[in-house]
mmCIF file of C-alpha atoms and ligand atoms in Angstrom:
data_model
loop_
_atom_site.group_PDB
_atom_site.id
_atom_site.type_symbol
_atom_site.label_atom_id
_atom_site.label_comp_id
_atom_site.label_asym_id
_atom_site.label_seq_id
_atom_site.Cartn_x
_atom_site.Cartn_y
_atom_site.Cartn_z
ATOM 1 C CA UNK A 1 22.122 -36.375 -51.386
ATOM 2 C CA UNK A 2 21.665 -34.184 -48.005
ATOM 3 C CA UNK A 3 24.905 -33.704 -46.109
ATOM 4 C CA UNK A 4 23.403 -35.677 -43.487
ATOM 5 C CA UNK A 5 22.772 -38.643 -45.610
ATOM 6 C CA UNK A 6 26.103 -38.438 -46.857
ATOM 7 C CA UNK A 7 27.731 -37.666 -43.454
ATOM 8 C CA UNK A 8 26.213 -41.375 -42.089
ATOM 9 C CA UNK A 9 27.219 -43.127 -45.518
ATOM 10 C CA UNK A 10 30.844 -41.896 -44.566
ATOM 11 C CA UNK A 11 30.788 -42.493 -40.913
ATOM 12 C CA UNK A 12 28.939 -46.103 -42.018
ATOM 13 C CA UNK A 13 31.572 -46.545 -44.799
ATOM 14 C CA UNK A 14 34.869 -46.126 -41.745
ATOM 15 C CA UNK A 15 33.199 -48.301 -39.550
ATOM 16 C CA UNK A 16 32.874 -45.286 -36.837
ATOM 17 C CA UNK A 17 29.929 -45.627 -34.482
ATOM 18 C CA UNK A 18 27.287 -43.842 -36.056
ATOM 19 C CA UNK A 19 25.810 -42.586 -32.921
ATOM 20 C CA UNK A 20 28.843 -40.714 -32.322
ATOM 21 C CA UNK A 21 28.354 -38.267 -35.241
ATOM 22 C CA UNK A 22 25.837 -35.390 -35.127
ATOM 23 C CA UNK A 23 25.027 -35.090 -38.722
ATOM 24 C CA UNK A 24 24.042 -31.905 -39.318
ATOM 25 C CA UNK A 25 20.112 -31.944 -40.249
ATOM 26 C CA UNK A 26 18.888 -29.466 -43.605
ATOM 27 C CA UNK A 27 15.510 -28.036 -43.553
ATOM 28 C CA UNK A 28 13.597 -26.405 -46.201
ATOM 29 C CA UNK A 29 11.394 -23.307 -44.555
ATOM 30 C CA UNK A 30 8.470 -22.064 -47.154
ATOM 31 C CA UNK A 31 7.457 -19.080 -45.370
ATOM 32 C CA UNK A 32 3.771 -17.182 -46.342
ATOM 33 C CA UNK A 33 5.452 -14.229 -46.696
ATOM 34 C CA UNK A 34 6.293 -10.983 -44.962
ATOM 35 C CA UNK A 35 2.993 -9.319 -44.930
ATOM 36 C CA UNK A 36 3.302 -8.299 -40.981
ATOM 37 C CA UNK A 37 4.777 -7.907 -38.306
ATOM 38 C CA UNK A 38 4.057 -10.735 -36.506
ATOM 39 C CA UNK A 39 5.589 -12.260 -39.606
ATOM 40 C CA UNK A 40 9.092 -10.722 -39.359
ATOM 41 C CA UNK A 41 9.211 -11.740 -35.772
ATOM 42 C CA UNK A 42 8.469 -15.145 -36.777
ATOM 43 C CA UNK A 43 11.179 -15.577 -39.561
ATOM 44 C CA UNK A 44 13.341 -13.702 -37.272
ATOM 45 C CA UNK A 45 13.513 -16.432 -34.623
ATOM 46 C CA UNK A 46 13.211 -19.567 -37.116
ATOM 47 C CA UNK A 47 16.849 -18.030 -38.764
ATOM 48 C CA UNK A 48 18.071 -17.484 -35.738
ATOM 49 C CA UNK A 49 17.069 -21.033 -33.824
ATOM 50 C CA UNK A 50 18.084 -22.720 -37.019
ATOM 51 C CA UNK A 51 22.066 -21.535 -36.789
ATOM 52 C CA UNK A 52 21.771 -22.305 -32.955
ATOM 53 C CA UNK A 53 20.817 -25.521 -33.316
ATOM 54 C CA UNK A 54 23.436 -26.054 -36.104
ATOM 55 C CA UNK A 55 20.526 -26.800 -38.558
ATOM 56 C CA UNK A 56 21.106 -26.035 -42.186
ATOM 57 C CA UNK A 57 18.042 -23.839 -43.266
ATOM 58 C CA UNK A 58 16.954 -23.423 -46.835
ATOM 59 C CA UNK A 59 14.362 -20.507 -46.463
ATOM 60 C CA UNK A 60 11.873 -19.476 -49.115
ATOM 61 C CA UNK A 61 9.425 -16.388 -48.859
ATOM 62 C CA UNK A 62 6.398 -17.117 -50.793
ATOM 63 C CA UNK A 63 4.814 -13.405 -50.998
ATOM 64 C CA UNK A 64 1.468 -14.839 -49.504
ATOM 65 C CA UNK A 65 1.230 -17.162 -52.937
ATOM 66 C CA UNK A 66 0.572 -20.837 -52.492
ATOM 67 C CA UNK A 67 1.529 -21.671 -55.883
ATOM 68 C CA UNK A 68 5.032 -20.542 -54.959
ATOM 69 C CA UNK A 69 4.981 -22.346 -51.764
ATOM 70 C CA UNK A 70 4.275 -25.844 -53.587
ATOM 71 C CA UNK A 71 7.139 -24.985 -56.138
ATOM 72 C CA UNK A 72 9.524 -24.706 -53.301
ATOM 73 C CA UNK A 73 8.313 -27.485 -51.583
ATOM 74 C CA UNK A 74 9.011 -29.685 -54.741
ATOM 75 C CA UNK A 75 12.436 -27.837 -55.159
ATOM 76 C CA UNK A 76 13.141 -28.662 -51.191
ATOM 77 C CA UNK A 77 11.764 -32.475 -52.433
ATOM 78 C CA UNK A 78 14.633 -32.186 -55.028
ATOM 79 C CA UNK A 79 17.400 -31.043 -53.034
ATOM 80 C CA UNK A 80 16.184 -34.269 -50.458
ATOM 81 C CA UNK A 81 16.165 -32.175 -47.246
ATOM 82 C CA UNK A 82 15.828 -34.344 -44.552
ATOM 83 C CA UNK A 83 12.725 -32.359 -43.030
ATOM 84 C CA UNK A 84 10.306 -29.754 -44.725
ATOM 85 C CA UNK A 85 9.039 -27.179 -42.633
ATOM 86 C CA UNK A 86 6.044 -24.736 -43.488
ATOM 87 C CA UNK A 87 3.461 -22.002 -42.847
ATOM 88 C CA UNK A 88 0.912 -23.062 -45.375
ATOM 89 C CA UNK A 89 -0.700 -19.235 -46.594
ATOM 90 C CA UNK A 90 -3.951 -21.143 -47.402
ATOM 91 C CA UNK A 91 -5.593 -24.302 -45.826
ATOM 92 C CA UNK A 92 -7.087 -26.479 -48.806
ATOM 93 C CA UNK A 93 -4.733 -27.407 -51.882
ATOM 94 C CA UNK A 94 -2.243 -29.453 -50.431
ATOM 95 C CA UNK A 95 -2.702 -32.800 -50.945
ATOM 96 C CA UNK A 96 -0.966 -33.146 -53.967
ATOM 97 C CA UNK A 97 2.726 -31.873 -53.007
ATOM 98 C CA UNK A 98 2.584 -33.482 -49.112
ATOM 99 C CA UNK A 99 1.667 -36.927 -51.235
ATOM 100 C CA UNK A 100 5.010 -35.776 -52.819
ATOM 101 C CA UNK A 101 6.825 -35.610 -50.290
ATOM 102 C CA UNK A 102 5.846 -38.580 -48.178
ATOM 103 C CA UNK A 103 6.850 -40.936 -51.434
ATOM 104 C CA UNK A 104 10.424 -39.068 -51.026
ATOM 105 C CA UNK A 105 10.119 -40.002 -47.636
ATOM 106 C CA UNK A 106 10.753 -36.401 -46.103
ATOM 107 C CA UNK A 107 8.868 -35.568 -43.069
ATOM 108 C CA UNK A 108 6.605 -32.675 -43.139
ATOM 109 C CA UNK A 109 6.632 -30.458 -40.208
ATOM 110 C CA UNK A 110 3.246 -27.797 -40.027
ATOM 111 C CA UNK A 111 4.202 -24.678 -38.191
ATOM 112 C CA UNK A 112 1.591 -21.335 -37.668
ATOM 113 C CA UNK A 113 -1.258 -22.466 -39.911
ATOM 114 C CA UNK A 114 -2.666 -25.732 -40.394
ATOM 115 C CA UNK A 115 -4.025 -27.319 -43.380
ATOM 116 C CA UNK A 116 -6.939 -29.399 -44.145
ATOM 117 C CA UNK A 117 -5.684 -32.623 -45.951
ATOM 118 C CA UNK A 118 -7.737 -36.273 -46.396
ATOM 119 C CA UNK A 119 -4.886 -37.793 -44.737
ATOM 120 C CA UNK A 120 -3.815 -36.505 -41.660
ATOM 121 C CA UNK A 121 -0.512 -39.013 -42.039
ATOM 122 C CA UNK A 122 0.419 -36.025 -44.519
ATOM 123 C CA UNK A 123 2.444 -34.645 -42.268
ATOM 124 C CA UNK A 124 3.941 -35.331 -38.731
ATOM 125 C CA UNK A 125 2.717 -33.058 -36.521
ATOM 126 C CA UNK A 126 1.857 -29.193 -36.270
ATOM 127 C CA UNK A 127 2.997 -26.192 -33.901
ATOM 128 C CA UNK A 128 1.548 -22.802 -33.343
ATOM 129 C CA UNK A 129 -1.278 -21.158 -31.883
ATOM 130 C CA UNK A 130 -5.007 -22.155 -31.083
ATOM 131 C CA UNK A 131 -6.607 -19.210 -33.630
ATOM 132 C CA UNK A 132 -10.445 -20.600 -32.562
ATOM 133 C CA UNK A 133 -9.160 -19.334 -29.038
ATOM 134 C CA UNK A 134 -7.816 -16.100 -30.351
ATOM 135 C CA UNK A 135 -10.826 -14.845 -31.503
ATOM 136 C CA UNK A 136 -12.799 -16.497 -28.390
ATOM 137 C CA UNK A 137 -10.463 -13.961 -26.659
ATOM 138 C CA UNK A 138 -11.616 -10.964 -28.246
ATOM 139 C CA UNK A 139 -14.789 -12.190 -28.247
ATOM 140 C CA UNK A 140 -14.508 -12.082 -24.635
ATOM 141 C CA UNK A 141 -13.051 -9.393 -23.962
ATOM 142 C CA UNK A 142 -15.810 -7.722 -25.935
ATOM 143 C CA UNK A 143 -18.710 -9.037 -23.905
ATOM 144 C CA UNK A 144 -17.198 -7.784 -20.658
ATOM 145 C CA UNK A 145 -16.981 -4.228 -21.908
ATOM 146 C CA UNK A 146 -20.489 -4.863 -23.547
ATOM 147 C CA UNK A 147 -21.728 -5.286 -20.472
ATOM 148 C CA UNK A 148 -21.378 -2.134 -18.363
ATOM 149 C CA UNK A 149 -23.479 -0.792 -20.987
ATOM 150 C CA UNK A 150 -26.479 -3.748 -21.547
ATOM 151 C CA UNK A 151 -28.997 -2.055 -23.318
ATOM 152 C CA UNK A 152 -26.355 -0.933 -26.109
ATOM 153 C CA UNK A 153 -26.427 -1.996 -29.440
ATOM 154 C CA UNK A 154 -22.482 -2.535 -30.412
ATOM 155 C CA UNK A 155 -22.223 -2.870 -34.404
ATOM 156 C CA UNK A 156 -19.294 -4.161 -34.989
ATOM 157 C CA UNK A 157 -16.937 -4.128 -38.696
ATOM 158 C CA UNK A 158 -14.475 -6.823 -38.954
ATOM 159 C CA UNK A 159 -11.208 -6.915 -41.164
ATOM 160 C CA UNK A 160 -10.220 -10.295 -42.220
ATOM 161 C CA UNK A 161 -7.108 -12.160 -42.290
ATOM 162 C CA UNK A 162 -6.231 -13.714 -46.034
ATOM 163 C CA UNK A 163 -8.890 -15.531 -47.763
ATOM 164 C CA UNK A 164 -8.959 -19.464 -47.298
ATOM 165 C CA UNK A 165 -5.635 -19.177 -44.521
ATOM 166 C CA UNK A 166 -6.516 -21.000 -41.170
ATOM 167 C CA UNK A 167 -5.759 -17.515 -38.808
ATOM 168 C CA UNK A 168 -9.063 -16.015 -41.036
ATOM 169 C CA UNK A 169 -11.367 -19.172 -40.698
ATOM 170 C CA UNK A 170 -10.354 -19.820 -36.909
ATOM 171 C CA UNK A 171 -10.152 -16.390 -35.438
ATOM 172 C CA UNK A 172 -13.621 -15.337 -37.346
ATOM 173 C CA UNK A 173 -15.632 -18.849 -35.499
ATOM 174 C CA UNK A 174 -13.897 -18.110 -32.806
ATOM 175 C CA UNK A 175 -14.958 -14.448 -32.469
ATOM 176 C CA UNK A 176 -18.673 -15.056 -33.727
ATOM 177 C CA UNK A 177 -19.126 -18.536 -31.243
ATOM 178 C CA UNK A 178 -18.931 -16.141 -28.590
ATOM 179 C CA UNK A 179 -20.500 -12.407 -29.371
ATOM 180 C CA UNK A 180 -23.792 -14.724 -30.892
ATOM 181 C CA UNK A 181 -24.408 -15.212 -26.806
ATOM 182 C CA UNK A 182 -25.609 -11.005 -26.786
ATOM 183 C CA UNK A 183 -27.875 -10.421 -29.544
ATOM 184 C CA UNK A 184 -26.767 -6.948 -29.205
ATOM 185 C CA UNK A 185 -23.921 -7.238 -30.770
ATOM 186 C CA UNK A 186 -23.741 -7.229 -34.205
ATOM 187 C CA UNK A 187 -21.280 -7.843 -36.855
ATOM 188 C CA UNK A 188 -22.271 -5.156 -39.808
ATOM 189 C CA UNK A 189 -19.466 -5.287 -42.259
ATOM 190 C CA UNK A 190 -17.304 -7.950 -42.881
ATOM 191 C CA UNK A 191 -14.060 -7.536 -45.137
ATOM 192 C CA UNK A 192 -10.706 -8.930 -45.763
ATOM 193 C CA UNK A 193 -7.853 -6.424 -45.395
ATOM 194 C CA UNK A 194 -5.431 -9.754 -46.112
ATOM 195 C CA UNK A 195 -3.462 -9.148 -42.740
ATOM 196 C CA UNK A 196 -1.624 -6.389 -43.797
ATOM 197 C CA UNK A 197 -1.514 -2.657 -42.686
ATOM 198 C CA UNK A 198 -2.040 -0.615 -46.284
ATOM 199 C CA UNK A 199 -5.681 -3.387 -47.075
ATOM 200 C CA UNK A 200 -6.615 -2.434 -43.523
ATOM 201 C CA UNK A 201 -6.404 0.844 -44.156
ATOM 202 C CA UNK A 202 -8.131 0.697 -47.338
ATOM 203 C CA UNK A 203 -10.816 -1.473 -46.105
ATOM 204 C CA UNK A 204 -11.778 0.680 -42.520
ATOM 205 C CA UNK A 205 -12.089 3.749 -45.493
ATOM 206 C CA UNK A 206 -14.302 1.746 -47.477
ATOM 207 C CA UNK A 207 -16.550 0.433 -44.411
ATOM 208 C CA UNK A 208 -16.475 4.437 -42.953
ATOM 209 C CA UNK A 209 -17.608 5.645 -46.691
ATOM 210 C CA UNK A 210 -20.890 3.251 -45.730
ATOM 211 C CA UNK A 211 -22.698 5.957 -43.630
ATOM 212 C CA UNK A 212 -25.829 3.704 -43.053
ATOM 213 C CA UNK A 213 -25.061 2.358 -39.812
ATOM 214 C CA UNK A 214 -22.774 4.070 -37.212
ATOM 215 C CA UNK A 215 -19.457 1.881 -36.205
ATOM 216 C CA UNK A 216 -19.020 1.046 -32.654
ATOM 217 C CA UNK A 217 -16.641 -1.731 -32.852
ATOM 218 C CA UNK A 218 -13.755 -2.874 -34.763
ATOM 219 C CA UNK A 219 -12.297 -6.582 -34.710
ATOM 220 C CA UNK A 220 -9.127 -6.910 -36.724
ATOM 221 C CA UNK A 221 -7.552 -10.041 -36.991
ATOM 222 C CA UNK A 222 -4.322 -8.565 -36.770
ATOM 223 C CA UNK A 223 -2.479 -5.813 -35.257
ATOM 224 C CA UNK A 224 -1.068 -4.557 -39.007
ATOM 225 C CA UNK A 225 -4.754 -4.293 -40.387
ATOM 226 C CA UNK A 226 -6.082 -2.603 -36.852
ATOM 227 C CA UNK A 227 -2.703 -0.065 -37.356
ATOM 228 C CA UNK A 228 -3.718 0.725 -40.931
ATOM 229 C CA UNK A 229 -7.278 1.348 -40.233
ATOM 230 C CA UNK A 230 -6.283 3.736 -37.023
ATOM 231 C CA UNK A 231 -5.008 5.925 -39.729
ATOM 232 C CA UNK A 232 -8.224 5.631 -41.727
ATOM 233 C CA UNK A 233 -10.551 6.689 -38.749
ATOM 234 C CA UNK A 234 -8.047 9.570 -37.696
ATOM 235 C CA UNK A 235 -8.047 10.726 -41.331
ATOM 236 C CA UNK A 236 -12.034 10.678 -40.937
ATOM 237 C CA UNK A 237 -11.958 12.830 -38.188
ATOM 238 C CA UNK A 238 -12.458 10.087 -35.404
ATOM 239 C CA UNK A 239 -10.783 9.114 -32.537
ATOM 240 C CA UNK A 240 -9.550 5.407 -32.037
ATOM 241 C CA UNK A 241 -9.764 3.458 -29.394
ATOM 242 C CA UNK A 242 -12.621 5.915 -28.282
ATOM 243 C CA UNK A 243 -15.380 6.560 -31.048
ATOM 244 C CA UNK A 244 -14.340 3.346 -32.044
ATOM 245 C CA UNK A 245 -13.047 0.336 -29.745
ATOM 246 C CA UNK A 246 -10.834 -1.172 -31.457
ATOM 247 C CA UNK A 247 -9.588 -4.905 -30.951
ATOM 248 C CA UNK A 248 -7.122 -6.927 -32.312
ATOM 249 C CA UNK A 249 -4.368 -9.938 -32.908
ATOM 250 C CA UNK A 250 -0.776 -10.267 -32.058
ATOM 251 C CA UNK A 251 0.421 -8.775 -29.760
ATOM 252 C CA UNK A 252 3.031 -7.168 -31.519
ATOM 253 C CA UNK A 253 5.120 -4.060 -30.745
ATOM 254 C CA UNK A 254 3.315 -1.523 -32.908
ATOM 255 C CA UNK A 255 0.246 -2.863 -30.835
ATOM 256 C CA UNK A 256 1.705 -2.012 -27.808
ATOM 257 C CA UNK A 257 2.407 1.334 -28.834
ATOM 258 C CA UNK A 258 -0.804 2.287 -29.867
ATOM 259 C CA UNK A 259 -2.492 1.158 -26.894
ATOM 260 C CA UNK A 260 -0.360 3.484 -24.922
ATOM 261 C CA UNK A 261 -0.938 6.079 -27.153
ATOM 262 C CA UNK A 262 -4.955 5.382 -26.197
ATOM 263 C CA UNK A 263 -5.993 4.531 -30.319
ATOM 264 C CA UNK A 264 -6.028 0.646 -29.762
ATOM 265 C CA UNK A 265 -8.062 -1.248 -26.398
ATOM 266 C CA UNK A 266 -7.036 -4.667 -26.606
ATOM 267 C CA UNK A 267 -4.788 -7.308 -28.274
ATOM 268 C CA UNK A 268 -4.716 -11.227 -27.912
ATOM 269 C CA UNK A 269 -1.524 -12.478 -28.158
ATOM 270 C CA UNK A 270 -0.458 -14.822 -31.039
ATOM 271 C CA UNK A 271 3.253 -15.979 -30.300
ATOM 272 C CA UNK A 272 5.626 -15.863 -33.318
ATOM 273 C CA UNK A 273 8.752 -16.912 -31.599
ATOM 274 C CA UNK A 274 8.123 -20.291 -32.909
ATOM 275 C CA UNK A 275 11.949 -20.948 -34.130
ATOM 276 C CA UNK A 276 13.477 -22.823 -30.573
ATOM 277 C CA UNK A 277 10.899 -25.263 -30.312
ATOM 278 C CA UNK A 278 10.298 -26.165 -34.110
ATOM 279 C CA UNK A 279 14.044 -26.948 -34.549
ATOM 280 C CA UNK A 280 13.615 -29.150 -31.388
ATOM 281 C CA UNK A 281 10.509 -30.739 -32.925
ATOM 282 C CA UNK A 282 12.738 -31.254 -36.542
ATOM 283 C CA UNK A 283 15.573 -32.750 -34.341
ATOM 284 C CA UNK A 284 13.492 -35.109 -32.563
ATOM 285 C CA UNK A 285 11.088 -35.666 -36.146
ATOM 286 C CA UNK A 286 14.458 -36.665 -37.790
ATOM 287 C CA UNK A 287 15.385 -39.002 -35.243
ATOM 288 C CA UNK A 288 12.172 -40.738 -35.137
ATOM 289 C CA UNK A 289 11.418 -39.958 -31.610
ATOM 290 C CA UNK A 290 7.726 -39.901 -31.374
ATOM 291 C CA UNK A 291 5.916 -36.251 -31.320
ATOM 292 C CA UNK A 292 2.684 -34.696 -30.299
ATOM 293 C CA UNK A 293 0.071 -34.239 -33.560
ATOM 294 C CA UNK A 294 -0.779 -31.015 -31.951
ATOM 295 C CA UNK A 295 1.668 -28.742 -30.447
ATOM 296 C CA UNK A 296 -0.305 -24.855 -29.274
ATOM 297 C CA UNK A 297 1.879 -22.303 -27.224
ATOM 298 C CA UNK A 298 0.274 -20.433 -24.230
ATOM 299 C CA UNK A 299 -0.649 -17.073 -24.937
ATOM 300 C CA UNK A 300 -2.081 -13.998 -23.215
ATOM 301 C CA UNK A 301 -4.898 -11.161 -23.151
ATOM 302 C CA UNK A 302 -3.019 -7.499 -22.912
ATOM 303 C CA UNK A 303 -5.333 -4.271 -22.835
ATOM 304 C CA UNK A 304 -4.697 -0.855 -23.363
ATOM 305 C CA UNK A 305 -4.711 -0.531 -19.486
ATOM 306 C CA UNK A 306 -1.221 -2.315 -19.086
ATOM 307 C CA UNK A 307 0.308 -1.607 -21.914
ATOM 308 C CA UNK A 308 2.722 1.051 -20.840
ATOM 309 C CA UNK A 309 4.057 -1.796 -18.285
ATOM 310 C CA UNK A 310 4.233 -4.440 -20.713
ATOM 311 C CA UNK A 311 5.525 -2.743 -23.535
ATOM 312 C CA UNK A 312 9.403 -2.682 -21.986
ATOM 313 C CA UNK A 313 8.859 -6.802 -21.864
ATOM 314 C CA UNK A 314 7.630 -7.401 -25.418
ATOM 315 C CA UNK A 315 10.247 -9.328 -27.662
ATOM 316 C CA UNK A 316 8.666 -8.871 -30.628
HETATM 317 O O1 LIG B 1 -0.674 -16.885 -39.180
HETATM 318 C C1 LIG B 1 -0.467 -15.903 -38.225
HETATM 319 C C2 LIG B 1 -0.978 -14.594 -38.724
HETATM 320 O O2 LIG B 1 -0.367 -14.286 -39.949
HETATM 321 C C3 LIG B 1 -0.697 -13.399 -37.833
HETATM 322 O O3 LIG B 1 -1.726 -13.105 -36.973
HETATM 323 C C4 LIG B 1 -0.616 -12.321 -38.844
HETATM 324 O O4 LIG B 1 -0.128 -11.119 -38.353
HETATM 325 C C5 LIG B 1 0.141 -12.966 -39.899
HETATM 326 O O5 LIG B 1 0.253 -12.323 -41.048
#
C-alpha cells in the first residue's frame, strides 16, 4: 500500500479530518534515458521539483529501451504508486501496460513525448513541447535565409531523432510541411543519428563519404547529433556553420556555445525544465481536479547572431 493510502486509512481510522493531512503523493518516473543533454536537464529538474513539492519519486532510466520502460511501469503498478509519470522513448506499443495500469486504477501522466494509443482515456493528460512546431521553426528559419539567395539550390542532410519516438516523427513533418513551399530546397540524405552526439557524428561521416551531391544544409533534430557531426565536418576539412549551415533542436548550452564559436546558425528551443509544472499537474491529477489533455510550453527561436547575449541566461 502507498504511504499515502495508508496515511488516509490512519487519519480515517482516528477520526481526524482528512482534509487536514497532506499525504505525501509517490510517483513512479520511467525516464527514456540519458542520451542528451536536453535529457540531463530534464531529469535534473523532475528530481529536483519532486523533493520541493514533497513528492516521493521512484525514478527509472530506461537506456532509450521501451521494453524496460513497460517493466518498470508494471513494477511502479506493483508498488501501487498513486501516479505514473513517463517519457515514452517510442510512440506505438503501449496499449497493453497503460490498460494495466488503468485496471490498478493509477493515473498515467505523459510528459515530453506522446504516444499513440486506441484509447485516449489511457492516460490523463500530456505536457511538453509542440515537436510539429519545432521543426516548422527550422523550417522557417531556413526559408528566410533561402531567400537572399533565390535561385540557389540548398540540399539539405538530415539526422534523425530515435526511430518510432514522437520528437523524430513530429520535428521531421514539421520541417518538410514547410521547406516543400521552395522546390529548391531539397532534402538529400536522410539518417537517424538516435539523438545522441557519437551517431551524429558517425552519421554526418557517413553522409560526407557520399561525394555525389555537395551538402549545403544540415537539420539535426537535436543539438547532441548537430555537436557530433560539427566534429565530423571539421575532421573533413570543412567549416561549420559556414560551408555548411547548420540547424538544430534544443536549445541547450553546448548549442549556445557553438553558435558563439560561429560552427552552429540556429537552434529552436525545446524546454526540458518540465519538473515544476508536472508535479503540479500530479498534485492536482491525484486530487481529481480536472486537467488540460494537452499541456505545450512556449518556446523560442535563438540564432547564432544572439547567442553571445543569451548564453549568460540559459539554465540548461
Ligand atoms: O524528447 C525530447 C528530445 O529527446 C530532445 O530533443 C532530445 O535532445 C532528447 O534526447
Amino acid at each position: 500500500m502507498s504511504t499515502r493510502r495508508r496515511t488516509l486509512l490512519t487519519a480515517a481510522a482516528l477520526w481526524l479530518p482528512v482534509a487536514a493531512f497532506a499525504a505525501p503523493i509517490t510517483m513512479g518516473f520511467s525516464q527514456v534515458g540519458a542520451e542528451s543533454e536536453w535529457r540531463t536537464a530534464n531529469s535534473a529538474s523532475i528530481k529536483a521539483a519532486a523533493k520541493a513539492a514533497g513528492i516521493t519519486l521512484k525514478f527509472a532510466d530506461a537506456q532509450q529501451k521501451q521494453e524496460n520502460q513497460v517493466k518498470a511501469l508494471r513494477s511502479f503498478i506493483a508498488q501501487k504508486v498513486d501516479v505514473i509519470a513517463f517519457s515514452p522513448v517510442v510512440e506505438s506499443g503501449w496499449d497493453t501496460v497503460l490498460k494495466e495500469a488503468k485496471a490498478a486504477g493509477i493515473p498515467v501522466i505523459l510528459t515530453d513525448r506522446a504516444v499513440k494509443v486506441a484509447d485516449p482515456s489511457l492516460y490523463v493528460t500530456f505536457i511538453g513541447s509542440d515537436f510539429v512546431e519545432e521543426g516548422r521553426k527550422a523550417a522557417r528559419w531556413l526559408l528566410e535565409r533561402a531567400a537572399k539567395t533565390p535561385n540557389a539550390t540548398l540540399n539539405i542532410v538530415e539526422l534523425q531523432g530515435t526511430v518510432g519516438s514522437a520528437p523524430a516523427i513530429d520535428r521531421k513533418k514539421g520541417f518538410e510541411e514547410v521547406i516543400k513551399t521552395n522546390p529548391k530546397l531539397q532534402i538529400i540524405r536522410s539518417q537517424s543519428g538516435e539523438f545522441t552526439r557519437a551517431k551524429g557524428k558517425e552519421v554526418m561521416e557517413s553522409f560526407l563519404k557520399q561525394r555525389d551531391k555537395k551538402i549545403d544544409v544540415l537539420f539535426a533534430h537535436n543539438d547532441d547529433m548537430a555537436i557530433g557531426a560539427i566534429q565530423a565536418i571539421e575532421e573533413a576539412g570543412l567549416k561549420p556553420g559556414q560551408d555548411i549551415v547548420i540547424i538544430s533542436i534544443d536549445g541547450v548550452r553546448g548549442a549556445f556555445e557553438a553558435m558563439k564559436a560561429g560552427k552552429l546558425n540556429v537552434t529552436v528551443e525545446c524546454n526540458p525544465l518540465l519538473g515544476p509544472q508536472l508535479m503540479q499537474l500530479a498534485q492536482d491529477v491525484v486530487a481529481k481536479k480536472p486537467v488540460e489533455k494537452r499541456i505545450t510550453v512556449e518556446e523560442g527561436v535563438f540564432p547564432a547572431e544572439v547567442a553571445a547575449k543569451e548564453l549568460p541566461n540559459r539554465k540548461y
